[in-house]
CSV table of C-alpha atoms in Angstrom, one decimal:
chain,number,residue,atom,x,y,z
R,1,MET,CA,120.7,132.0,131.2
R,2,MET,CA,118.1,130.0,129.5
R,3,ARG,CA,120.4,127.5,127.9
R,4,TRP,CA,122.1,126.5,131.3
R,5,LEU,CA,118.3,126.1,132.8
R,6,THR,CA,117.5,124.1,130.5
R,7,LEU,CA,120.1,122.5,130.3
R,8,TYR,CA,120.2,121.4,133.8
R,9,ALA,CA,116.3,120.9,134.4
R,10,ARG,CA,117.4,118.1,131.4
R,11,SER,CA,119.9,117.3,133.1
R,12,ARG,CA,118.3,116.6,136.4
R,13,ARG,CA,115.2,115.1,135.2
R,14,LEU,CA,113.2,118.0,136.3
R,15,PRO,CA,110.5,117.5,133.8
R,16,LEU,CA,109.3,114.0,134.1
R,17,ALA,CA,110.0,114.5,138.0
R,18,ILE,CA,106.8,117.4,137.7
R,19,LEU,CA,104.8,115.3,135.6
R,20,LEU,CA,104.7,112.3,138.2
R,21,SER,CA,104.1,115.4,141.2
R,22,VAL,CA,101.4,116.3,139.4
R,23,ALA,CA,99.7,112.7,138.5
R,24,ALA,CA,99.8,111.9,142.1
R,25,VAL,CA,97.9,115.0,142.8
R,26,ALA,CA,95.4,114.0,140.1
R,27,LEU,CA,94.6,111.0,140.9
R,28,THR,CA,94.0,111.2,143.8
R,29,TRP,CA,92.1,114.3,144.0
R,30,ALA,CA,89.9,111.9,140.6
R,31,GLY,CA,89.5,109.4,142.5
R,32,TRP,CA,87.9,111.0,145.6
R,33,GLY,CA,85.5,112.8,142.8
R,34,LEU,CA,84.6,109.3,141.8
R,35,PHE,CA,84.2,107.6,144.5
R,36,THR,CA,82.5,110.4,147.8
R,37,ASP,CA,80.6,113.1,147.9
R,38,ARG,CA,82.3,114.4,150.6
R,39,ARG,CA,84.1,117.2,149.3
R,40,GLU,CA,87.1,117.3,151.9
R,41,ILE,CA,89.9,115.0,151.1
R,42,ASN,CA,90.2,112.6,154.3
R,43,GLN,CA,93.5,114.4,155.8
R,44,SER,CA,95.8,111.4,156.3
R,45,LEU,CA,95.0,110.4,152.4
R,46,ALA,CA,96.0,114.3,151.8
R,47,VAL,CA,99.5,113.9,153.7
R,48,LEU,CA,100.3,111.1,151.6
R,49,THR,CA,99.3,112.8,148.1
R,50,VAL,CA,101.5,115.4,149.7
R,51,LEU,CA,104.6,113.0,150.1
R,52,LEU,CA,103.8,111.1,147.1
R,53,ALA,CA,103.6,114.7,145.1
R,54,LEU,CA,107.2,115.7,146.6
R,55,ALA,CA,109.1,111.6,146.1
R,56,PRO,CA,109.8,112.5,142.7
R,57,LEU,CA,111.9,115.1,144.1
R,58,ILE,CA,114.1,112.7,145.4
R,59,PRO,CA,116.0,111.4,142.6
R,60,THR,CA,116.2,115.7,140.8
R,61,MET,CA,118.6,116.9,143.7
R,62,ALA,CA,121.9,114.6,142.5
R,63,GLY,CA,123.2,114.9,138.7
R,64,ASP,CA,124.5,112.3,136.9
R,65,ASP,CA,128.2,113.4,138.3
R,66,ASP,CA,128.2,115.4,142.0
R,67,SER,CA,132.3,116.3,140.9
R,68,LEU,CA,130.6,118.2,138.5
R,69,GLU,CA,129.2,120.6,141.4
R,70,SER,CA,132.3,121.1,144.0
R,71,GLY,CA,133.8,123.0,141.1
R,72,VAL,CA,134.2,126.8,141.7
R,73,ALA,CA,132.9,127.8,138.7
R,74,LEU,CA,129.0,128.2,139.6
R,75,ASN,CA,127.8,129.1,143.3
R,76,TRP,CA,126.3,125.6,143.6
R,77,PRO,CA,124.6,125.9,147.2
R,78,PRO,CA,121.9,129.1,146.5
R,79,ARG,CA,121.2,127.2,142.9
R,80,ARG,CA,120.8,123.9,145.4
R,81,ALA,CA,118.7,125.5,148.0
R,82,LEU,CA,116.6,127.0,145.0
R,83,HIS,CA,115.6,123.7,143.5
R,84,VAL,CA,114.0,122.2,146.7
R,85,LEU,CA,112.0,125.4,146.9
R,86,ALA,CA,110.6,125.6,143.5
R,87,PHE,CA,110.2,122.3,143.7
R,88,ALA,CA,108.2,122.7,146.5
R,89,ALA,CA,105.7,125.6,145.4
R,90,VAL,CA,105.5,124.0,141.9
R,91,VAL,CA,103.6,120.7,144.2
R,92,SER,CA,101.6,123.3,146.1
R,93,VAL,CA,99.7,125.0,142.9
R,94,PRO,CA,97.9,122.0,142.0
R,95,LEU,CA,97.1,121.7,145.6
R,96,LEU,CA,96.5,124.8,146.1
R,97,ALA,CA,93.8,124.6,142.9
R,98,SER,CA,91.8,121.8,144.7
R,99,ALA,CA,90.1,124.7,147.2
R,100,ALA,CA,88.2,125.7,143.8
R,101,THR,CA,86.8,122.1,143.2
R,102,GLY,CA,84.7,119.6,144.0
R,103,ALA,CA,87.6,117.5,146.0
R,104,TRP,CA,89.6,119.5,148.5
R,105,PHE,CA,93.3,118.9,150.0
R,106,GLY,CA,92.6,121.3,153.0
R,107,PRO,CA,92.7,124.8,154.0
R,108,ALA,CA,96.2,126.8,152.6
R,109,GLY,CA,98.2,127.2,155.7
R,110,VAL,CA,98.1,123.0,156.2
R,111,LEU,CA,98.9,122.2,152.6
R,112,LEU,CA,101.5,124.8,152.4
R,113,ARG,CA,103.3,123.8,156.1
R,114,ASP,CA,102.8,120.4,155.5
R,115,VAL,CA,104.8,120.2,152.1
R,116,ALA,CA,107.5,123.0,153.4
R,117,ALA,CA,107.8,120.1,156.5
R,118,LEU,CA,108.2,117.2,154.1
R,119,ALA,CA,110.3,118.7,151.6
R,120,GLY,CA,113.0,119.9,154.3
R,121,LEU,CA,113.2,116.5,155.8
R,122,ILE,CA,113.9,115.4,152.0
R,123,ALA,CA,116.3,117.4,152.0
R,124,LEU,CA,117.6,116.8,155.0
R,125,GLY,CA,117.8,113.3,154.1
R,126,VAL,CA,119.5,113.8,151.5
R,127,ALA,CA,121.9,115.6,152.8
R,128,LEU,CA,123.0,113.3,156.0
R,129,PHE,CA,122.0,109.9,153.9
R,130,GLY,CA,122.8,110.3,150.5
R,131,ILE,CA,120.0,110.0,147.5
R,132,ARG,CA,119.7,106.0,148.2
R,133,LEU,CA,118.5,106.2,151.5
R,134,SER,CA,116.9,109.6,152.0
R,135,TRP,CA,113.7,108.2,151.1
R,136,GLN,CA,113.1,106.5,154.6
R,137,LEU,CA,113.1,109.4,157.2
R,138,PRO,CA,110.5,111.4,155.1
R,139,VAL,CA,108.4,108.0,155.1
R,140,CYS,CA,109.2,106.8,158.5
R,141,TRP,CA,108.5,110.3,160.5
R,142,THR,CA,105.2,110.3,158.3
R,143,VAL,CA,104.3,106.6,159.1
R,144,LEU,CA,104.3,107.3,162.7
R,145,GLN,CA,102.1,110.6,162.6
R,146,MET,CA,99.7,108.8,160.9
R,147,LEU,CA,99.6,106.0,163.4
R,148,PHE,CA,100.2,108.1,166.7
R,149,GLY,CA,99.0,111.4,165.7
R,150,ASN,CA,95.9,111.5,168.1
R,151,LEU,CA,97.7,110.9,170.7
R,152,ALA,CA,99.5,114.6,170.3
R,153,GLU,CA,98.4,117.0,173.4
R,154,PRO,CA,97.8,120.4,172.8
R,155,GLY,CA,101.4,122.5,173.5
R,156,TRP,CA,104.8,121.5,172.4
R,157,ARG,CA,103.5,118.1,171.4
R,158,GLU,CA,102.1,119.4,168.6
R,159,ALA,CA,105.2,120.3,167.0
R,160,PRO,CA,106.4,116.6,166.1
R,161,PHE,CA,103.1,116.0,164.8
R,162,LEU,CA,102.5,118.9,163.0
R,163,LEU,CA,101.3,116.9,160.3
R,164,PHE,CA,97.8,116.6,162.3
R,165,GLN,CA,97.5,120.2,163.0
R,166,PRO,CA,94.9,122.3,162.4
R,167,ALA,CA,96.3,125.4,160.3
R,168,SER,CA,96.0,127.9,163.8
R,169,SER,CA,98.9,125.7,165.9
R,170,LYS,CA,102.0,127.8,165.8
R,171,PRO,CA,104.0,124.8,167.4
R,172,ALA,CA,103.6,123.0,164.3
R,173,ALA,CA,104.2,126.3,161.7
R,174,ALA,CA,107.3,126.8,163.9
R,175,ALA,CA,108.5,123.2,163.9
R,176,ALA,CA,107.8,123.2,160.2
R,177,ILE,CA,109.7,126.2,159.1
R,178,ALA,CA,112.4,125.3,161.1
R,179,LEU,CA,112.4,121.7,159.1
R,180,ILE,CA,112.8,124.2,155.4
R,181,VAL,CA,114.7,126.1,156.6
R,182,ALA,CA,117.0,123.0,158.1
R,183,GLY,CA,116.6,120.9,154.8
R,184,VAL,CA,117.9,123.8,152.1
R,185,LEU,CA,120.8,125.1,154.5
R,186,ALA,CA,122.3,121.4,154.5
R,187,TYR,CA,121.0,120.4,151.0
R,188,ALA,CA,123.1,123.6,149.6
R,189,TRP,CA,126.4,122.6,151.1
R,190,ARG,CA,125.7,118.5,151.1
R,191,VAL,CA,127.4,118.0,154.6
R,192,GLY,CA,126.6,113.9,153.7
R,193,PRO,CA,127.4,111.0,151.1
R,194,ARG,CA,127.4,112.1,147.0
R,195,THR,CA,125.8,110.1,145.2
R,196,ALA,CA,128.3,107.6,143.0
R,197,PRO,CA,128.0,108.3,138.9
R,198,ALA,CA,127.6,104.5,138.7
R,199,GLU,CA,124.6,104.9,141.6
R,200,VAL,CA,122.6,107.1,139.0
R,201,ALA,CA,123.5,105.4,136.3
R,202,PHE,CA,121.4,102.4,137.9
R,203,GLY,CA,118.9,104.3,139.0
R,204,GLN,CA,118.4,105.4,135.2
């Protein structure tokens, strides 16, 4: 089992992806601590940091040859679902750890909700549009929320603008849960286009 996990992590370039994610969080944390006396990091910057920390997840969601995962020797859907959830958990650790330092990314409930929503959108994007175009869905949705999030009114409108809602918002929490569930299920069964070997080789 350990040998399989090691080979899987290397084939998906997971060590580099995790290093980039932690680096994105650390750079924001260090920069905020250096240039301001305020402890809580600006909400828009915190959301952008979550997105940047999750971005390295995208290239890890396909191997060098997707046809290798179409065989029946291994049960791939649970492994793909665990891949997304584990990566989201790894990204959450440094964000939550900031609560014990002088620069804070925000309440734990808000951070976990944002990580879940954006990880779900990334997984949904990969499943529907493939690796190459999957970034457009979370990036466009985040930018729209940054531009119009303050216009959301209490009630169901909190759901589409969930990234800028307080931790107590039930519609925002429900929307985040729906996104992570939909994204994980869609990616687990890969309903969309798969990555051509030539495209993966070009990306490397």
